[in-house]
mmCIF file of C-alpha atoms and ligand atoms in Angstrom:
data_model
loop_
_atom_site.group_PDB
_atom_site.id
_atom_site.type_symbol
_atom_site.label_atom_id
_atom_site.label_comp_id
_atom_site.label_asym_id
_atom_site.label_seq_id
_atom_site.Cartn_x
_atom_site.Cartn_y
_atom_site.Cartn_z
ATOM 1 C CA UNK C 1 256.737 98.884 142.564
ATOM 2 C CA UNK C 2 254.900 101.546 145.446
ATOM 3 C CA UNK C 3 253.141 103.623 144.126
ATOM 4 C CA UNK C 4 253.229 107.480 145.257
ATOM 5 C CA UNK C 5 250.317 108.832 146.106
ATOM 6 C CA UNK C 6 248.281 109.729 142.969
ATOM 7 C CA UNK C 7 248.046 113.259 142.052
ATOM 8 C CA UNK C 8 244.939 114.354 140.247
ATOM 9 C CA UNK C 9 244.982 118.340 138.986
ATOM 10 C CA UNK C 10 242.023 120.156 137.156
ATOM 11 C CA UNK C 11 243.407 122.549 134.940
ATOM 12 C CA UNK C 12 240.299 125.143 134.511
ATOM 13 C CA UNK C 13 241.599 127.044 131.626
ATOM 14 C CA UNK C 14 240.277 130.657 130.684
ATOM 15 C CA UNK C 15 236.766 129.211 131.875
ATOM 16 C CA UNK C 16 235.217 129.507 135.736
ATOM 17 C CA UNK C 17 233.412 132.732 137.018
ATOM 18 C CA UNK C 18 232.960 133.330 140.480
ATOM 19 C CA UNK C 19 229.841 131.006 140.443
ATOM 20 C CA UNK C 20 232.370 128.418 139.811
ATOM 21 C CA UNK C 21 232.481 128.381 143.951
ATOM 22 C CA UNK C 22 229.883 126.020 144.078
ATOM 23 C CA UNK C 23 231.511 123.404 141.401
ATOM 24 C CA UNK C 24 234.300 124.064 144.193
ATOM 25 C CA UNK C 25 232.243 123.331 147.100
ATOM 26 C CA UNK C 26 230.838 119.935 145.196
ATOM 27 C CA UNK C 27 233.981 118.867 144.725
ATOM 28 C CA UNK C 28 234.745 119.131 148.681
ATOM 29 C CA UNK C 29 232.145 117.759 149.996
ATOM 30 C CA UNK C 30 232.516 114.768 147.165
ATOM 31 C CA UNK C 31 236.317 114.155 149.073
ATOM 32 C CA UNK C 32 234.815 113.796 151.968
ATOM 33 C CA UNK C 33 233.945 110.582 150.788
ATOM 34 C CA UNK C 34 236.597 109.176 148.548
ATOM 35 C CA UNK C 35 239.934 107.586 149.839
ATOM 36 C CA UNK C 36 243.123 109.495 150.039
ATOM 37 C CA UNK C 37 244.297 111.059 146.648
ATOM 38 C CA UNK C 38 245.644 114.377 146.479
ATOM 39 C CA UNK C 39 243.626 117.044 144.539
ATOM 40 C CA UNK C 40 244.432 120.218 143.373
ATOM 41 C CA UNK C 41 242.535 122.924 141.378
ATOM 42 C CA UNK C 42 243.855 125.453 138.605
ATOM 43 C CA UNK C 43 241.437 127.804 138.309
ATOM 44 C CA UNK C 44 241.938 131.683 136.293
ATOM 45 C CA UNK C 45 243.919 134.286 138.757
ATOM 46 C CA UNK C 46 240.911 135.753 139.528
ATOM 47 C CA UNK C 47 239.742 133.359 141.246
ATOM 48 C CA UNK C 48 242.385 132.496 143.216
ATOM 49 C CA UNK C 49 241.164 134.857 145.891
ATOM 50 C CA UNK C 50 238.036 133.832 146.275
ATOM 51 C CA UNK C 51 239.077 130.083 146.556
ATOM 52 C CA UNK C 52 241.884 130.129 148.914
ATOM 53 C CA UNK C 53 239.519 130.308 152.064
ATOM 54 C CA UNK C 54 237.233 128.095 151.127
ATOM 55 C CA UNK C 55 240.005 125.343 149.653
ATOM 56 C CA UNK C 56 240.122 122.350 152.606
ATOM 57 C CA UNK C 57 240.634 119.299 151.252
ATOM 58 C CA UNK C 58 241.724 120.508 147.654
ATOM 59 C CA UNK C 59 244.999 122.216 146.767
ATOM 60 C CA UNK C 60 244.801 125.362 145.136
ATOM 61 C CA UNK C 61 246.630 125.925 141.924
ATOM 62 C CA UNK C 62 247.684 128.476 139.324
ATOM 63 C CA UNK C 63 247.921 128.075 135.751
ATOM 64 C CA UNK C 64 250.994 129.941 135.006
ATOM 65 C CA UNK C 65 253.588 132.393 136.465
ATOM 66 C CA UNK C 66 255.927 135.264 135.587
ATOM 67 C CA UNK C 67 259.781 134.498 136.312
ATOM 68 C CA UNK C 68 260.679 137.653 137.403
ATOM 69 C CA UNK C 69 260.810 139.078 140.569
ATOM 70 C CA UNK C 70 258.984 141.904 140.297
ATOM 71 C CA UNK C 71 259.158 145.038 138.188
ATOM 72 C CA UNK C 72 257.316 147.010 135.702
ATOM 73 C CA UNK C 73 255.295 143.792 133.356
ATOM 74 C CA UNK C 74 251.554 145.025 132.998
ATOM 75 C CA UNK C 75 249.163 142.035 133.687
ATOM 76 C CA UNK C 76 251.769 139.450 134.880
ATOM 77 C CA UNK C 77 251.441 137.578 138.208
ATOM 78 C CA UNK C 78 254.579 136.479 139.532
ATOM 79 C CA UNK C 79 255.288 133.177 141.698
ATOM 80 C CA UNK C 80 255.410 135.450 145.093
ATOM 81 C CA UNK C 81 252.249 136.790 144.523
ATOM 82 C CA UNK C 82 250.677 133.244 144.126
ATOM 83 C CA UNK C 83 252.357 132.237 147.368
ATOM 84 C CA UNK C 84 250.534 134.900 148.984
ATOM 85 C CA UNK C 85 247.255 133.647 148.335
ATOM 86 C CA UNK C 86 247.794 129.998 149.802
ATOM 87 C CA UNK C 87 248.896 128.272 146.218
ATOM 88 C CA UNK C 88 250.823 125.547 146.201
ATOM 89 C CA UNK C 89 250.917 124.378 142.650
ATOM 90 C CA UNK C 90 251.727 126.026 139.329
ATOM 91 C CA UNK C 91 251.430 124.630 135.975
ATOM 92 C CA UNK C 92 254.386 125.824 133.664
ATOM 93 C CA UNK C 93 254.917 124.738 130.203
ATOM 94 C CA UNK C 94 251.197 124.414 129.234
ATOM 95 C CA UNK C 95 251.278 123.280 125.181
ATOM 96 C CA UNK C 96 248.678 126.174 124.915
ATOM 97 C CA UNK C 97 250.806 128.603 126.183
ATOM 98 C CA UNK C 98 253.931 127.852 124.446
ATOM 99 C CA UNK C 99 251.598 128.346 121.493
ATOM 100 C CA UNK C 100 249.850 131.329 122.401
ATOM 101 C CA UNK C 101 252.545 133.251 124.093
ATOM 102 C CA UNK C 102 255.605 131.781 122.205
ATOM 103 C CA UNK C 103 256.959 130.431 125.262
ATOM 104 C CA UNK C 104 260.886 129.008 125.356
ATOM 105 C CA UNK C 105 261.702 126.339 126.823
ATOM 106 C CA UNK C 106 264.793 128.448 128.938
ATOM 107 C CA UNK C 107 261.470 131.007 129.614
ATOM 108 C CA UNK C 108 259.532 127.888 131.213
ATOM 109 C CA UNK C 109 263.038 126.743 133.139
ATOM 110 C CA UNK C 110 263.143 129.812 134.668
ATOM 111 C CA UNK C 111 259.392 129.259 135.909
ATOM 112 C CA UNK C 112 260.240 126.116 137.357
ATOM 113 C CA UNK C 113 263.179 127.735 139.154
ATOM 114 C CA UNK C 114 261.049 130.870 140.243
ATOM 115 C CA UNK C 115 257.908 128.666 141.363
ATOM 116 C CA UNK C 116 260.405 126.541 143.863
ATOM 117 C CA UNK C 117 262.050 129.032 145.035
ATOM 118 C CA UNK C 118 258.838 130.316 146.309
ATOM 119 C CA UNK C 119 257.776 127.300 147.906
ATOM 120 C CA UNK C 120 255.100 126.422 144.867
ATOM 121 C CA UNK C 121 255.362 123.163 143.090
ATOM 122 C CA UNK C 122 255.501 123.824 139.152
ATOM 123 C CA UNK C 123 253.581 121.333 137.008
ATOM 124 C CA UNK C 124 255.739 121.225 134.073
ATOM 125 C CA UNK C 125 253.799 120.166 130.935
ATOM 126 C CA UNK C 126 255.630 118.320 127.817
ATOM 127 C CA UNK C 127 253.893 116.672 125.010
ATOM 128 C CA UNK C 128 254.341 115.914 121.388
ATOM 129 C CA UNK C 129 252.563 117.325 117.976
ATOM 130 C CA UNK C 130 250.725 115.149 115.939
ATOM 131 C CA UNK C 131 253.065 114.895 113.665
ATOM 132 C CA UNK C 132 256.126 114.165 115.669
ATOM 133 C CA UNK C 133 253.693 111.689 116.919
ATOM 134 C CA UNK C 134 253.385 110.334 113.359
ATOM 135 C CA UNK C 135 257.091 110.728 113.006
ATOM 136 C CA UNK C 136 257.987 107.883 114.965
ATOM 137 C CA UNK C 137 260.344 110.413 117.628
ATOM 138 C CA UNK C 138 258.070 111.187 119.804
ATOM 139 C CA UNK C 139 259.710 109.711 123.062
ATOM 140 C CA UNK C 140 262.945 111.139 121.757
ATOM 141 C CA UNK C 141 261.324 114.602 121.167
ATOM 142 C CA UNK C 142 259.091 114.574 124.288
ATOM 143 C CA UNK C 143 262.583 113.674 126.719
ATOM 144 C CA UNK C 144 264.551 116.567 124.491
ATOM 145 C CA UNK C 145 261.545 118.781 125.322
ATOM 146 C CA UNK C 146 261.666 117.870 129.619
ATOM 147 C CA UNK C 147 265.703 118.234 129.302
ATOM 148 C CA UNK C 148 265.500 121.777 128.260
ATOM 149 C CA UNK C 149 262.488 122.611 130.282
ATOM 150 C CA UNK C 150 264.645 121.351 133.594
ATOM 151 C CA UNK C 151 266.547 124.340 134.937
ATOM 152 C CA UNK C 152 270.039 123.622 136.143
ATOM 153 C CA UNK C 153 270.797 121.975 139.010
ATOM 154 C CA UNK C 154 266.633 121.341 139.186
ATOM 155 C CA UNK C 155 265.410 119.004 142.923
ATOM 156 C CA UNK C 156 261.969 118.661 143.901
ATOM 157 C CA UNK C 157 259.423 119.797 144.544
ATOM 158 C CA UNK C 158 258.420 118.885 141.130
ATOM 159 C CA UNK C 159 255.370 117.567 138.991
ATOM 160 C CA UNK C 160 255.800 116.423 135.539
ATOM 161 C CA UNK C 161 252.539 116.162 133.080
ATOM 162 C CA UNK C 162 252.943 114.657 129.809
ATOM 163 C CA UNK C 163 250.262 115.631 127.756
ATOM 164 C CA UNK C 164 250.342 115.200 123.933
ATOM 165 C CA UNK C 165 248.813 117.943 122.104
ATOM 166 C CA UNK C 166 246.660 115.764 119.728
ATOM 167 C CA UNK C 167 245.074 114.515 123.020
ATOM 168 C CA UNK C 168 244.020 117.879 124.794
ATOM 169 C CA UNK C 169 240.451 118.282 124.392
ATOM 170 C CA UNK C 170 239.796 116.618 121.272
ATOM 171 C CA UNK C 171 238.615 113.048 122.698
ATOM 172 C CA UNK C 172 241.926 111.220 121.481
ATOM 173 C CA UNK C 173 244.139 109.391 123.621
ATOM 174 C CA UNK C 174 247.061 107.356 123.170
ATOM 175 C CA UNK C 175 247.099 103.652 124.176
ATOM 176 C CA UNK C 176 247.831 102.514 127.621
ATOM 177 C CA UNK C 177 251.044 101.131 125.796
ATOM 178 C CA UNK C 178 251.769 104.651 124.459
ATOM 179 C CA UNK C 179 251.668 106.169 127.844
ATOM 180 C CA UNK C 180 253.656 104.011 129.612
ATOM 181 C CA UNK C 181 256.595 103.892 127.092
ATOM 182 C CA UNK C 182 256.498 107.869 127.124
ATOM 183 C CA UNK C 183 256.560 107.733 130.994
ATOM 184 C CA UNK C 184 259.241 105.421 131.234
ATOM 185 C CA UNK C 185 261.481 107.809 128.935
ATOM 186 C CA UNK C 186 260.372 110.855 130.978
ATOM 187 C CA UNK C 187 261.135 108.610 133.783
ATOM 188 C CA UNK C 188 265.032 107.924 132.793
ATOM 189 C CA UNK C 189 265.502 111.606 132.206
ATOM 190 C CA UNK C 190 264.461 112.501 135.544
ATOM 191 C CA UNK C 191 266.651 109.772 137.172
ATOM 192 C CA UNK C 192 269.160 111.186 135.444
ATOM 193 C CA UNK C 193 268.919 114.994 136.405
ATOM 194 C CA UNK C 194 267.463 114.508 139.744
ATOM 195 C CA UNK C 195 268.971 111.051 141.260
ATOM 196 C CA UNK C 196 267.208 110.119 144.254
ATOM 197 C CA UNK C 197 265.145 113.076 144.269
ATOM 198 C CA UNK C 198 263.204 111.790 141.482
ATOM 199 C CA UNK C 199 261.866 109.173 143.174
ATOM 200 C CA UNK C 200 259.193 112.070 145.079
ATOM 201 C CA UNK C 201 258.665 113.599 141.483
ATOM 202 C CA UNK C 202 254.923 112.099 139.789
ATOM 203 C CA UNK C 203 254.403 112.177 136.406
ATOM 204 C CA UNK C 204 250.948 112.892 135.255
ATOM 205 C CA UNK C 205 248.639 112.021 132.232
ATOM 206 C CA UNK C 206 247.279 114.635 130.788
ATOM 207 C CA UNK C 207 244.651 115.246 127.516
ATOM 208 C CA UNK C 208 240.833 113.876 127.364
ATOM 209 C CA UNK C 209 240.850 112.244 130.992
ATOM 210 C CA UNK C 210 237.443 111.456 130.943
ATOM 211 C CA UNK C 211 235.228 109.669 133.990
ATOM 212 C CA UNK C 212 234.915 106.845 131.252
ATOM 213 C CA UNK C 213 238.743 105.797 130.349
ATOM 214 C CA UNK C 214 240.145 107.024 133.578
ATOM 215 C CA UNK C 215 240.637 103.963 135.579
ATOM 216 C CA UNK C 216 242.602 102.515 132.963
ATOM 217 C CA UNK C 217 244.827 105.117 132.568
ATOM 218 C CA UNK C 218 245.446 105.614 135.842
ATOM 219 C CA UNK C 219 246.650 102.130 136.003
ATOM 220 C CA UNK C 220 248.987 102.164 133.597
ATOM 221 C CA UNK C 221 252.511 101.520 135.351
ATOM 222 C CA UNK C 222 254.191 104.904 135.718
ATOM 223 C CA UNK C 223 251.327 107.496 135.759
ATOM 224 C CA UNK C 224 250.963 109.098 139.003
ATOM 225 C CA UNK C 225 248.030 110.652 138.385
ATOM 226 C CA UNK C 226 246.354 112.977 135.956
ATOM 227 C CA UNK C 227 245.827 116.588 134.186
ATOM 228 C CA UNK C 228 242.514 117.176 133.645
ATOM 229 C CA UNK C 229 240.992 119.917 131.746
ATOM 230 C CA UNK C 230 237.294 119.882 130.522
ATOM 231 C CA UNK C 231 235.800 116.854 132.936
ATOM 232 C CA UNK C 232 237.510 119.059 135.882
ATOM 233 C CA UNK C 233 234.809 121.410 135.878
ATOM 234 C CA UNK C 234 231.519 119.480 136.142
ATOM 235 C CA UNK C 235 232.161 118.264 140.059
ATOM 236 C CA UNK C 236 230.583 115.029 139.274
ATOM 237 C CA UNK C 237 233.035 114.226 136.560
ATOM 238 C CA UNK C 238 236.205 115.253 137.946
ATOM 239 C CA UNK C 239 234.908 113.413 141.419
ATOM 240 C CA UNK C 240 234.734 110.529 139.256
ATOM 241 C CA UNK C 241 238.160 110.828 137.950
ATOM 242 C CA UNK C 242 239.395 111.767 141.455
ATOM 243 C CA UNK C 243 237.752 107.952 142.291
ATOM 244 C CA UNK C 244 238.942 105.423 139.459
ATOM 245 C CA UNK C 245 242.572 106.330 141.135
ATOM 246 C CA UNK C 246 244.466 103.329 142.465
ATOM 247 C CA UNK C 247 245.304 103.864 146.354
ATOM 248 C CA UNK C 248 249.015 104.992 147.044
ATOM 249 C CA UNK C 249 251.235 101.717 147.582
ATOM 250 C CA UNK C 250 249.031 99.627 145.093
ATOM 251 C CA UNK C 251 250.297 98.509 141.764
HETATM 252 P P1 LIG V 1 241.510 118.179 128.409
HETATM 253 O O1 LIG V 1 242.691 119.211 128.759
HETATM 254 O O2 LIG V 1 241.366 117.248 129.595
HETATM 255 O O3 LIG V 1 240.296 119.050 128.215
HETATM 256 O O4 LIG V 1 241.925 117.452 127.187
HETATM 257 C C1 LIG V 1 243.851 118.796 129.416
HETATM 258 C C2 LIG V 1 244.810 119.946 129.585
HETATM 259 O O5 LIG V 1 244.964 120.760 128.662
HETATM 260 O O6 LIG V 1 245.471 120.061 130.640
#
């Protein structure tokens, strides 16, 4: 099977200060160097700003947006704004915000709709508890999850992480066996909602990518690239990452 081209995201979290411009400027003058893998960065909204004019090779991204339109929602940043600034990718869906904020998944559908309708591409993130995990469902619960998360009539653009919730930042990952079964799944459902368009969607890995496992992961059939959340903010690591990434068309 060709490969797309791999898709490697760091997801920066609530950390990065506006000193964080030099991790940023590390990190392009590291891709100067490394074959052709797409790379974005996810960095807080306020840095967005700052980033967009100094973003060549990277992609900028945001972590999250507001559905609406526009309207009276004190300290929400809506998909339109984002575009403003140059940002081409959103994450939706993150497991810590549907914990945080209590978000649905018809609350995250309506992000995905709102993000392509303003030219972003949303990141939808899906992933399992430990216990599901332990439960035996978790392919079952992590498609159900996708399903409801996929607005009606959803096409591309469109990036899918799976990232189980044991995994994110605690040093566990599944096996490569693991991850390609829950790919697969996620996979079939996308085939089924999208048809043909699916082909152009990646689905990434996501939870304790580290420079150490990431080759291996990266090879594992179906995973188009990868999530990355701690290692994507020492420039050295997430270079590294960026690096153990199979060349589009390989595999
Ligand atoms: P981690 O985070 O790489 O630090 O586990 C991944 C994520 O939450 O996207």
């Amino acid at each position: 099977m060709t490969r797309p081209q791999p898709l490697i995201v760091g997801n920066w979290k609530m950390f990065g200060r506006a000193s964080s411009v030099e991790v940023l400027a590390a990190i392009e003058t590291g891709l100067e160097h490394s074959a052709p893998v797409e790379v974005a960065i996810c960095p807080p909204f306020t840095l967005l700003a700052l980033f967009a004019p100094l973003c060549r090779a990277v992609r900028l991204g945001a972590q999250d947006c507001n559905p609406r339109p526009d309207g009276p929602h004190t300290g929400e940043v809506n998909a339109a704004m984002l575009a403003d600034f140059g940002v081409r990718y959103v994450i939706v869906g993150h497991s810590e915000r549907r914990a945080d904020q209590a978000e649905t998944d018809a609350q995250i559908a309506d992000k995905v709709t709102a993000a392509q309708s303003h030219g972003l591409t949303p990141i939808l993130c899906v992933g399992e508890s430990r216990t599901v995990r332990e439960s035996g469902h978790a392919e079952a619960a992590v498609s159900a999850q996708l399903q409801a998360g996929l607005p009606d009539g959803v096409g591309a653009p469109l990036v899918i992480a799976y990232e189980p919730i044991w995994a994110i930042g605690t040093g566990l990952v599944p096996t490569t066996a693991e991850i390609a079964q829950m790919h697969a799944a996620l996979r079939q459902v996308l085939n089924a909602r999208l048809g043909a368009a699916s082909a152009g969607v990646r689905i990434l890995y996501g939870g304790s990518v580290k420079p150490a496992g990431a080759a291996e992961i990266l090879a594992t059939a179906g995973v188009d690239g990868a999530l990355v959340g701690g290692a994507s903010l020492v420039a050295q690591d997430f270079l590294s990452i960026i690096r153990a990434a199979p060349a589009a068309g390989a595999g």
